[in-house]
Every structure is written in C-alpha cells, then in structure tokens.
mmCIF file of C-alpha atoms and ligand atoms in Angstrom:
data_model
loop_
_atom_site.group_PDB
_atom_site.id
_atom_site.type_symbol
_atom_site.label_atom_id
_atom_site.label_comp_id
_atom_site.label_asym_id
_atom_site.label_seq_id
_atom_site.Cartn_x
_atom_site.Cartn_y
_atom_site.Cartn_z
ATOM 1 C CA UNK A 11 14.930 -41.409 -35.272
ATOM 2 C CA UNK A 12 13.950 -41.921 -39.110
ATOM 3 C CA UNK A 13 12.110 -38.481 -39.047
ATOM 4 C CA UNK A 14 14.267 -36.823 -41.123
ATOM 5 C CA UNK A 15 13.873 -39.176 -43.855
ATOM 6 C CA UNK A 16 9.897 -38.702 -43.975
ATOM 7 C CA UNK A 17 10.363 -34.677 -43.956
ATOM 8 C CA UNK A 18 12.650 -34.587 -47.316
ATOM 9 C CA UNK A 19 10.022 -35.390 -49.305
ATOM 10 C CA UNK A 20 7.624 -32.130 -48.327
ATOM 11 C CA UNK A 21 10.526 -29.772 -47.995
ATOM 12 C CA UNK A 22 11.970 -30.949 -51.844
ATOM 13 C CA UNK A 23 8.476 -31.123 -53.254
ATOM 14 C CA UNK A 24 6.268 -28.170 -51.562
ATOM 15 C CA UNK A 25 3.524 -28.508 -54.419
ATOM 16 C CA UNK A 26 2.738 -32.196 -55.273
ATOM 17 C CA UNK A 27 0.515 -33.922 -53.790
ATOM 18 C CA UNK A 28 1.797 -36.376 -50.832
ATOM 19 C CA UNK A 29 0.280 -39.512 -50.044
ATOM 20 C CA UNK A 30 0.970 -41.156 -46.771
ATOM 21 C CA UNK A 31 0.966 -44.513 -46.052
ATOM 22 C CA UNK A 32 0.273 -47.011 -43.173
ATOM 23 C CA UNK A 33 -1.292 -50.088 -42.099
ATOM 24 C CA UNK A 34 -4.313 -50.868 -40.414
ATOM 25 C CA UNK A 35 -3.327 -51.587 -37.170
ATOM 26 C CA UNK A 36 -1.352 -48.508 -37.080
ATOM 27 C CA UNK A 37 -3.936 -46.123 -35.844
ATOM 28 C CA UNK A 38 -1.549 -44.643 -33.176
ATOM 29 C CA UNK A 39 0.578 -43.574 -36.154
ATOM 30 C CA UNK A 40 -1.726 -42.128 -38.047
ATOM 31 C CA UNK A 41 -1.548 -38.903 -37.613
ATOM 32 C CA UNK A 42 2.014 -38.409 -36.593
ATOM 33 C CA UNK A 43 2.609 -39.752 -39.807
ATOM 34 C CA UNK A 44 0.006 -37.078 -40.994
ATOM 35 C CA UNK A 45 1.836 -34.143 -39.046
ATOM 36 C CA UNK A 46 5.767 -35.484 -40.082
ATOM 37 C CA UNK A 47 4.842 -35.508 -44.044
ATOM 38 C CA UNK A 48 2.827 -32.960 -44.042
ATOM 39 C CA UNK A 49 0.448 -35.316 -46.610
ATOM 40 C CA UNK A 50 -2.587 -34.741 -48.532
ATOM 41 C CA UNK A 51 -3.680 -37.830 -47.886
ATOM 42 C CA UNK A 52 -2.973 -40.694 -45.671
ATOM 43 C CA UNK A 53 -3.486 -44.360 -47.414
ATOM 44 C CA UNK A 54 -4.103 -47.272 -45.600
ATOM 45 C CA UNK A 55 -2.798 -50.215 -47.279
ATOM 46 C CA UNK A 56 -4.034 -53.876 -47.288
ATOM 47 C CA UNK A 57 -1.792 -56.447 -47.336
ATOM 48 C CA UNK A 58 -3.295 -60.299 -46.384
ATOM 49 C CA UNK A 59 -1.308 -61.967 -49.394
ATOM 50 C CA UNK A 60 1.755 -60.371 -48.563
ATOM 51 C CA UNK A 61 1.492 -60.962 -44.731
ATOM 52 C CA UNK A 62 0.089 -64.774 -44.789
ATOM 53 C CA UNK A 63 3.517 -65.489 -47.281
ATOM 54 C CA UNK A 64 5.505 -63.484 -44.956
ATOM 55 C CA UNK A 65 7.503 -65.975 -41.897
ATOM 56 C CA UNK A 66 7.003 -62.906 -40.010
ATOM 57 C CA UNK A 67 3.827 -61.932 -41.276
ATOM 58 C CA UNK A 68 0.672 -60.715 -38.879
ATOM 59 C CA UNK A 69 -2.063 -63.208 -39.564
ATOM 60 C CA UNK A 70 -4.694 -61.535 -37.295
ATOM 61 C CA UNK A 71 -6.849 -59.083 -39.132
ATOM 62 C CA UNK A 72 -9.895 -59.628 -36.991
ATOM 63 C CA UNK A 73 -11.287 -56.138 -36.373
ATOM 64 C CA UNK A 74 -9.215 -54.431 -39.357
ATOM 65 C CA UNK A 75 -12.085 -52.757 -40.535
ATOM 66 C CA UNK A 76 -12.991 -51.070 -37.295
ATOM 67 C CA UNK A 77 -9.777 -49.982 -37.263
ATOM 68 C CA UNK A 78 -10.371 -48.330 -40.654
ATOM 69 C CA UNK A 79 -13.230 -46.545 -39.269
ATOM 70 C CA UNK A 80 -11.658 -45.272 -36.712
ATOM 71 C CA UNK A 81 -8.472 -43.815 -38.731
ATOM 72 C CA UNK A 82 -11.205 -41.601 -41.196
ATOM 73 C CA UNK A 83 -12.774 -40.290 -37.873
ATOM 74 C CA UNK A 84 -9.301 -39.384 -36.290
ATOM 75 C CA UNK A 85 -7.583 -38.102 -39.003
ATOM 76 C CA UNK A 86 -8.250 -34.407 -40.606
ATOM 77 C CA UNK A 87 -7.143 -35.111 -44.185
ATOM 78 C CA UNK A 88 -9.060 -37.404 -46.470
ATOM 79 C CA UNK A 89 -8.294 -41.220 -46.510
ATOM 80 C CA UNK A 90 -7.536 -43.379 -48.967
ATOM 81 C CA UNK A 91 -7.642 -47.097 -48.990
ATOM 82 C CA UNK A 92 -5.372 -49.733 -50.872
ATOM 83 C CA UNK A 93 -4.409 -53.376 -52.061
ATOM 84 C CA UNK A 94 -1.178 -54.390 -52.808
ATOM 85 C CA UNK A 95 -1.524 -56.518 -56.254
ATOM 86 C CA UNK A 96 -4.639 -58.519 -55.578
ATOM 87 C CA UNK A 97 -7.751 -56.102 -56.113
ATOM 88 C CA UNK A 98 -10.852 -54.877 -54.234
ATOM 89 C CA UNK A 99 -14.029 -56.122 -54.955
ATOM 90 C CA UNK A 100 -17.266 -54.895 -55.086
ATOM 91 C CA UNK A 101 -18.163 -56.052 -51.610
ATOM 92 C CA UNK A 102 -14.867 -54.716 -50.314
ATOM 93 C CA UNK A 103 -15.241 -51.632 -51.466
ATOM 94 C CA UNK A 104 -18.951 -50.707 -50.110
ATOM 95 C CA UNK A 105 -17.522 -52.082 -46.479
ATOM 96 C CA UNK A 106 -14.250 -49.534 -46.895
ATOM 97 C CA UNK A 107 -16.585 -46.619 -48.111
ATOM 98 C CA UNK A 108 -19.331 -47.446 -45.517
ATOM 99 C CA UNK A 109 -16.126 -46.884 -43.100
ATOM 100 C CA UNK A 110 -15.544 -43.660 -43.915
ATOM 101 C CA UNK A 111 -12.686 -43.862 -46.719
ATOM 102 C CA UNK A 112 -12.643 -40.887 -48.983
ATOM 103 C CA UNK A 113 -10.574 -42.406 -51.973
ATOM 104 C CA UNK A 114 -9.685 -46.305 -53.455
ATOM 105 C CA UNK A 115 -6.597 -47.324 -55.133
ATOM 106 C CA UNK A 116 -7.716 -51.160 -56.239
ATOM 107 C CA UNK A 117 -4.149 -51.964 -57.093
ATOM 108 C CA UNK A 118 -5.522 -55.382 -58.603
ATOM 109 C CA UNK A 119 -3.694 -58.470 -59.846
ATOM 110 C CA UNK A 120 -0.668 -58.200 -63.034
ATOM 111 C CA UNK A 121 1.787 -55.902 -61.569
ATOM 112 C CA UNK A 122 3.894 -55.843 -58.496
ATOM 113 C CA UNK A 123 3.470 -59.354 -56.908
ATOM 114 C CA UNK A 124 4.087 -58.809 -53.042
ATOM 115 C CA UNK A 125 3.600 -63.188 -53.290
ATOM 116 C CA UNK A 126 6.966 -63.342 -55.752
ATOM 117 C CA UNK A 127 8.702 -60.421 -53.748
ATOM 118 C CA UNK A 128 8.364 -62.975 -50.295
ATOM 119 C CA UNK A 129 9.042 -65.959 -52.559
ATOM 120 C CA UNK A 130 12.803 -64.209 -53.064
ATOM 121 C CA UNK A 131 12.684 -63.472 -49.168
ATOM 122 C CA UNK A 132 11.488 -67.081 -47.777
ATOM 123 C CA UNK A 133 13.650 -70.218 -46.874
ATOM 124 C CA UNK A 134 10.899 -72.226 -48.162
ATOM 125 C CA UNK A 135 9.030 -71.085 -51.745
ATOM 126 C CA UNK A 136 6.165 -73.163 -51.159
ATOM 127 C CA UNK A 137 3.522 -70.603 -50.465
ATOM 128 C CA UNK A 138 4.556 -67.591 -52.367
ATOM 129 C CA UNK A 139 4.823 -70.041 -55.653
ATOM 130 C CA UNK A 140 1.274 -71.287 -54.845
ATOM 131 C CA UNK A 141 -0.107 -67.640 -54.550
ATOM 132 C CA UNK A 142 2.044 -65.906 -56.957
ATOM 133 C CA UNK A 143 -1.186 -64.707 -59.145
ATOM 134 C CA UNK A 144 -3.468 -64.352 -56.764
ATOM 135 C CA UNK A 145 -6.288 -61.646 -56.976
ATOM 136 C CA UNK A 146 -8.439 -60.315 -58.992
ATOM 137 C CA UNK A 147 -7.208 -58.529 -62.064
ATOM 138 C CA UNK A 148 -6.692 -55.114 -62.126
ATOM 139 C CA UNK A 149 -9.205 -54.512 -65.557
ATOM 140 C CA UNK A 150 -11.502 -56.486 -63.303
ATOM 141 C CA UNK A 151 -11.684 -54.562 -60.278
ATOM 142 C CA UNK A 152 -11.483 -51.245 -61.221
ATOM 143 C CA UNK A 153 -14.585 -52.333 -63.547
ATOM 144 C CA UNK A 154 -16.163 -53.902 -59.950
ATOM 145 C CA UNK A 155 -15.036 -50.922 -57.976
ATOM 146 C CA UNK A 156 -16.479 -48.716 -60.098
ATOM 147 C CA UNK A 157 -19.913 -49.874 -60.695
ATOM 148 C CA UNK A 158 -20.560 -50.368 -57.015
ATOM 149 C CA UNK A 159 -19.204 -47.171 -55.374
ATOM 150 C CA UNK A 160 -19.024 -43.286 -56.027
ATOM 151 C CA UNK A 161 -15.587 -42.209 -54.402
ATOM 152 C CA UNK A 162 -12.740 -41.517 -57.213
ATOM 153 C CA UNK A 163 -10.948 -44.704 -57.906
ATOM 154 C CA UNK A 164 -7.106 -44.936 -58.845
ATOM 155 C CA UNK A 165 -6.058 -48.603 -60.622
ATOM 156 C CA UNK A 166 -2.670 -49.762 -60.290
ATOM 157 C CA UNK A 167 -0.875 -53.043 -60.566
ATOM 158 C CA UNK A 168 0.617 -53.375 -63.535
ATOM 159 C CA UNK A 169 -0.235 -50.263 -65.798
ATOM 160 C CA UNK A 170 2.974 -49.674 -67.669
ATOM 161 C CA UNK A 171 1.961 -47.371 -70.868
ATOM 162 C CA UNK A 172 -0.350 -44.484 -71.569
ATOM 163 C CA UNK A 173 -2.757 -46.652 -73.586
ATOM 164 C CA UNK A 174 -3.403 -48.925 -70.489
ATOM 165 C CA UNK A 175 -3.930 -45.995 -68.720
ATOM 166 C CA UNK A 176 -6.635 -44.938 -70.600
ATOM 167 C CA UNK A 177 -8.108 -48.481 -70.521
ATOM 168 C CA UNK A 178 -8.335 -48.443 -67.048
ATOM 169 C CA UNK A 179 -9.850 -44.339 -66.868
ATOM 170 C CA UNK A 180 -12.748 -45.895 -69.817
ATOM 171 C CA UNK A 181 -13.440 -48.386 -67.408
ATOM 172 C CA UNK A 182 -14.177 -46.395 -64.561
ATOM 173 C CA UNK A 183 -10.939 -45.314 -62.557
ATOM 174 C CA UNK A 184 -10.379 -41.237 -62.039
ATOM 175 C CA UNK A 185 -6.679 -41.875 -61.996
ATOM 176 C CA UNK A 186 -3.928 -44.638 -62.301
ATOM 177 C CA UNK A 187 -1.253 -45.284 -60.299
ATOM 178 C CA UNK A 188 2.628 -46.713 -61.174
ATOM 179 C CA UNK A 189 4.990 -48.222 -58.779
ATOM 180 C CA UNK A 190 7.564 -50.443 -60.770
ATOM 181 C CA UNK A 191 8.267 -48.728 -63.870
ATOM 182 C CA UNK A 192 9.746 -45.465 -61.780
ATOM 183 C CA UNK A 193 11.842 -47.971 -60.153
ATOM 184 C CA UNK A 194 13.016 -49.470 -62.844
ATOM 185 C CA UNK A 195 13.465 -46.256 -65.166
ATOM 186 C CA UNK A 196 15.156 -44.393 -61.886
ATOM 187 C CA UNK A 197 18.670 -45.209 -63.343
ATOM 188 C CA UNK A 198 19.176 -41.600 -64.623
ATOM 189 C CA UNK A 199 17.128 -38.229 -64.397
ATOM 190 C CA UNK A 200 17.051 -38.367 -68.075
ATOM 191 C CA UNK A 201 15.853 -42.107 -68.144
ATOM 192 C CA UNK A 202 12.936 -41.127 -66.031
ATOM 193 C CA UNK A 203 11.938 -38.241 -67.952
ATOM 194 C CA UNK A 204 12.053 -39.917 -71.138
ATOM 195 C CA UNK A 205 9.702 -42.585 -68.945
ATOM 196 C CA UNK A 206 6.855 -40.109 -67.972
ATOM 197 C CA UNK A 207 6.910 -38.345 -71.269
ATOM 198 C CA UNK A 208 6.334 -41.713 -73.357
ATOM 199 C CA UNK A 209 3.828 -42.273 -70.935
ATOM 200 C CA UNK A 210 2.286 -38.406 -71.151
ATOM 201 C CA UNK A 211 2.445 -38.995 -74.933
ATOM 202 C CA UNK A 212 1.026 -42.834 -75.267
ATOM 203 C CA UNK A 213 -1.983 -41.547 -73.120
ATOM 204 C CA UNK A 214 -2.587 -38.205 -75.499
ATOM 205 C CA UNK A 215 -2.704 -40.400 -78.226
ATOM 206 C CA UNK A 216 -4.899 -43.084 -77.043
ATOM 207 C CA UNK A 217 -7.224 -39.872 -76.596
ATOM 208 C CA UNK A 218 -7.041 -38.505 -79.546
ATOM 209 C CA UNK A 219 -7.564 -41.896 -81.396
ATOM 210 C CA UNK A 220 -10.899 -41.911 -79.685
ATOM 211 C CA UNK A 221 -11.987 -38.242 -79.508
ATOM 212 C CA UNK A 222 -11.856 -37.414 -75.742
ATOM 213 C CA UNK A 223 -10.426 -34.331 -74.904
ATOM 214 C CA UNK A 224 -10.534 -34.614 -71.525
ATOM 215 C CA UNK A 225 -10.501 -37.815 -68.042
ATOM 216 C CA UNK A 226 -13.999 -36.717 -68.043
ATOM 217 C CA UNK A 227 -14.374 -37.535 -71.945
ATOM 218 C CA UNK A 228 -12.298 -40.736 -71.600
ATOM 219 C CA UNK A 229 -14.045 -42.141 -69.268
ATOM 220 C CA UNK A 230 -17.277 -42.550 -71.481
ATOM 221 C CA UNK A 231 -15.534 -43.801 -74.484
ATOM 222 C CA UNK A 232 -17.114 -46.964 -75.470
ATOM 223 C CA UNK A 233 -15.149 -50.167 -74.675
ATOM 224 C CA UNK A 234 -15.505 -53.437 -75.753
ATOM 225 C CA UNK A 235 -14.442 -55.758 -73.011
ATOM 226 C CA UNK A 236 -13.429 -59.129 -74.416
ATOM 227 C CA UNK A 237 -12.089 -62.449 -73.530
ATOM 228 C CA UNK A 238 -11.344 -63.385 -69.562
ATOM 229 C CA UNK A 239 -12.849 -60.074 -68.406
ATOM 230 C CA UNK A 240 -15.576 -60.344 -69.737
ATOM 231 C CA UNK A 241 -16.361 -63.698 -68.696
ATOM 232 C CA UNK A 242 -14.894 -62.799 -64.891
ATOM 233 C CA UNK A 243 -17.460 -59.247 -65.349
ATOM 234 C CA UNK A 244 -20.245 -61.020 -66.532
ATOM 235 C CA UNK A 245 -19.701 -63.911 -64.047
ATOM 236 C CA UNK A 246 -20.434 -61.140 -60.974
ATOM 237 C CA UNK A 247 -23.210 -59.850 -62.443
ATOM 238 C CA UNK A 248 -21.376 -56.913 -64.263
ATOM 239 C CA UNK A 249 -23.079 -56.130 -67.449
ATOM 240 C CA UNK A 250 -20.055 -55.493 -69.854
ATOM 241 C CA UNK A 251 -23.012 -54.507 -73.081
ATOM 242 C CA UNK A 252 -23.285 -51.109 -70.849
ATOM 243 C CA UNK A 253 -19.345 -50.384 -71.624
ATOM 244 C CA UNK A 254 -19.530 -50.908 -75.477
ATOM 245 C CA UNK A 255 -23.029 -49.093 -76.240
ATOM 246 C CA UNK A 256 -23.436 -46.446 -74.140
HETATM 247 C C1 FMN B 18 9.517 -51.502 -54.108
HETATM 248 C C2 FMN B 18 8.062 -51.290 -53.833
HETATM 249 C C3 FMN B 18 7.670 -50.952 -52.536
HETATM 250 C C4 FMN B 18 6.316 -50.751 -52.227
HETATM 251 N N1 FMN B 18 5.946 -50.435 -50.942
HETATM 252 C C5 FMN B 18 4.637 -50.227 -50.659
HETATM 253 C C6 FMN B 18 4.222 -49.853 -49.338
HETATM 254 O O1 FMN B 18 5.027 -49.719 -48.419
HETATM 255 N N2 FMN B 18 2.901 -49.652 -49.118
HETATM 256 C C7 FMN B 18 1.980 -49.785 -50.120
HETATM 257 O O2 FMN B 18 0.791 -49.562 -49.887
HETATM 258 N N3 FMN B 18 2.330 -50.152 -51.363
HETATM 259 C C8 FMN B 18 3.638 -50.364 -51.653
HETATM 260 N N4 FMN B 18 3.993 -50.727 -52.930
HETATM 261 C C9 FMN B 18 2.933 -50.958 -53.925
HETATM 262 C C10 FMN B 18 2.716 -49.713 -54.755
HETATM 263 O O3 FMN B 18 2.237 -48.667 -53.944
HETATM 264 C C11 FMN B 18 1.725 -49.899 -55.908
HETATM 265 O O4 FMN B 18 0.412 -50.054 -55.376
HETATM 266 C C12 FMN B 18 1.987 -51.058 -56.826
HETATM 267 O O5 FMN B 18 3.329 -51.434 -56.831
HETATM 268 C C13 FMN B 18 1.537 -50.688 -58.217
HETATM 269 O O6 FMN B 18 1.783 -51.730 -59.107
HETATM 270 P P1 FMN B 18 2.998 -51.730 -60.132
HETATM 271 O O7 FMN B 18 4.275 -51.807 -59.339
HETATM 272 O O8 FMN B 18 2.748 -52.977 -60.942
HETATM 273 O O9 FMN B 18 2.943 -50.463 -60.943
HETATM 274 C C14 FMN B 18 5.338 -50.897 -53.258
HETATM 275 C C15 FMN B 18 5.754 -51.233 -54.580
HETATM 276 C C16 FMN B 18 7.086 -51.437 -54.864
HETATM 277 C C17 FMN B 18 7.480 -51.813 -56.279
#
C-alpha cells in the first residue's frame, strides 16, 4: 500500500546512489525492497540495543547471521551491513564478511542513540537510561573494522563536521555517513545547503592542512591517537604506533 512512498525517491533522484534498508529477519523482503527502490545497495541493519529497550522489541536473534548469508546469496546487488549507534567489532566484522557482505557501515557509539530515542518512547526509563552509551565508539571501531577486514568501511554515529570526517577516513573508513545533522538542518533548502557546503569545505581544509589531495591520500596521513582510544585500541591488541609513524 506504502509503495508509492519507496518509488519517489528513484524517480526524484535517477543518479545518486540508493541504499536500501532492512532487517535481518526480513529475507522475504529483500528483494522486493530491491525491485520497488530500484537501490544500489540493500543494507541490513543491526539493531539488539534498540530492540532489547524496545516493549515491543524482537529479542530472538538466534540464527541472524544465517539469515545474513542467505540475503548476499539471494540478492543481485551488493550488500551492506550496519549498526545503529553501538559499533562493530573486529570479530563482528570477519563473521559479517565471512557471510558474504560486500560493504560495512560501523555506525559506532556518540551519535544517534536508538537507547535515548526508546527512553522518550517507554512507560518505564529504566533500561534505555542504563544503556544510553552503550557501544563501542565510533573512532574505535572504524579503527577495529579496519585493521581486521578488506571490504570499504563507512563510519557514522556522530560525525558532524568535515574535520571528523577526515579523522575517521585517516583511520581507516572509505566513507562516512550522517543521519542527524540533515535532520536537523532540513528546516529550509537553503539551511541544508549551507550544511553540506560547511561540511564540503571543513573536510577540504582538514586536507589541505595535512597535504592529501585525495580519500586515498587521507587515509595514510599520520594520526596520533590519544587518550581513551588509545587505551580502548591498545587494550584489543590494536597497535595505535602504526597510525602515527607510518
Ligand atoms: C530519525 C532517524 C531514523 C533512522 N532510521 C534508521 C533505519 O530505519 N535503519 C537504519 O539502519 N538506520 C536508521 N537510522 C540510523 C542512521 O542510518 C545512521 O546510521 C545514524 O543515525 C548515524 O548517526 P548520526 O545520526 O549520529 O549521524 C536512523 C537515524 C535517524 C536519526
């Protein structure tokens, strides 16, 4: 019934690239979803946080990653896997990959908080308030992510300016992704521009200031990973030295 409201997006935007999106369990859906977009890719997002806080929420993830699997050998265009604001780690990310997934968005911890959004939604406040943070940063698992697997990474959760953007490409990501900010700078057309172009020009500067003049530059400028990363990189065995003196 809600078809028409999936096939706006391709016929307004014929060119840009269009990312699906679906759960796990949805399998049947894939690719009807696929076919009614008309996407490039179809992501299948991960959601345990967001579902254990939920009253409604489906706490049975037993055979998820099967499920996975058998998405990337049903559906023609590449998939892509991600979180919702608490990270991938290393371990999670060889199990997605060794599944078939083509692409990872991390979408780590210190952005959108799927925990507070429930909290707002929930008689009780309890459990979101206990799990509001939870996750693993996103600095911290796009480093993880990226040391451990070779398919191009996109970190999100809370990137808000150029310059973090070009944090999280010198530690290993191949893009970044923004959910929030459009939201919240959607008030006007003019708004929104004035948005992505401080963002286009925060990011050109941050790569100037350090000589790259490309992603593929950027991501081998050094970096010098202090503080609470460091000690949560070094921690799992992540040597942080091979960021600042390569
Ligand atoms: C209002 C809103 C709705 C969202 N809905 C979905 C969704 O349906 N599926 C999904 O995978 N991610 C969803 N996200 C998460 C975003 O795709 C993105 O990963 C994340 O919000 C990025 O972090 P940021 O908002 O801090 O930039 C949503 C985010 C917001 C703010």
């Amino acid at each position: 019934e809600l078809e028409d409201t999936y096939t706006v997006v391709r016929e307004n935007a014929p060119d840009c690239l269009l990312i699906g999106n679906i759960g796990a369990p949805q399998l049947t859906l894939a690719n009807k979803a696929v076919e009614i977009l008309d996407a490039d890719i179809l992501a299948i997002h991960l959601n345990p946080l967001q579902e254990s806080i939920q009253p409604e929420g489906d706490l049975d993830a037993r055979g998820y990653l099967d499920m996975i699997g058998e998405i990337t050998s049903s559906v023609d265009i590449p998939i892509l896997a991600k979180e919702t604001g608490c990270g991938i780690s290393a371990e999670s990310a060889e199990a997605l990959v060794e599944a078939g997934v083509d692409y990872i968005d991390i979408e780590g911890a210190g952005g959108t908080s799927w925990a507070a959004v429930e909290t707002y939604r929930a008689e009780d406040r309890y459990l979101g308030e206990t799990f509001w943070d939870w996750g693993i940063p996103t600095a911290v698992s796009t480093a993880e992510v990226a040391n451990t697997v070779d398919v191009p990474i996109i970190s999100s959760g809370g990137i808000r300016s150029g310059l973090e953007a070009a944090k999280a490409i010198a530690l290993g990501a191949d893009a970044v992704g923004m959910a929030l900010p459009f939201l919240k700078n959607a008030t006007s057309q003019e708004q929104l521009n004035r948005f992505i172009s401080r963002f286009n020009d925060s990011l050109r500067i941050a790569m100037f200031l350090v000589g790259a003049n490309s992603i593929e530059e950027l991501k081998e400028s050094k970096l010098v990973i202090r503080g609470k990363t460091r000690e949560w990189l070094n921690e799992r065995g992540i040597n942080t030295k091979n960021y600042s003196r390569r």
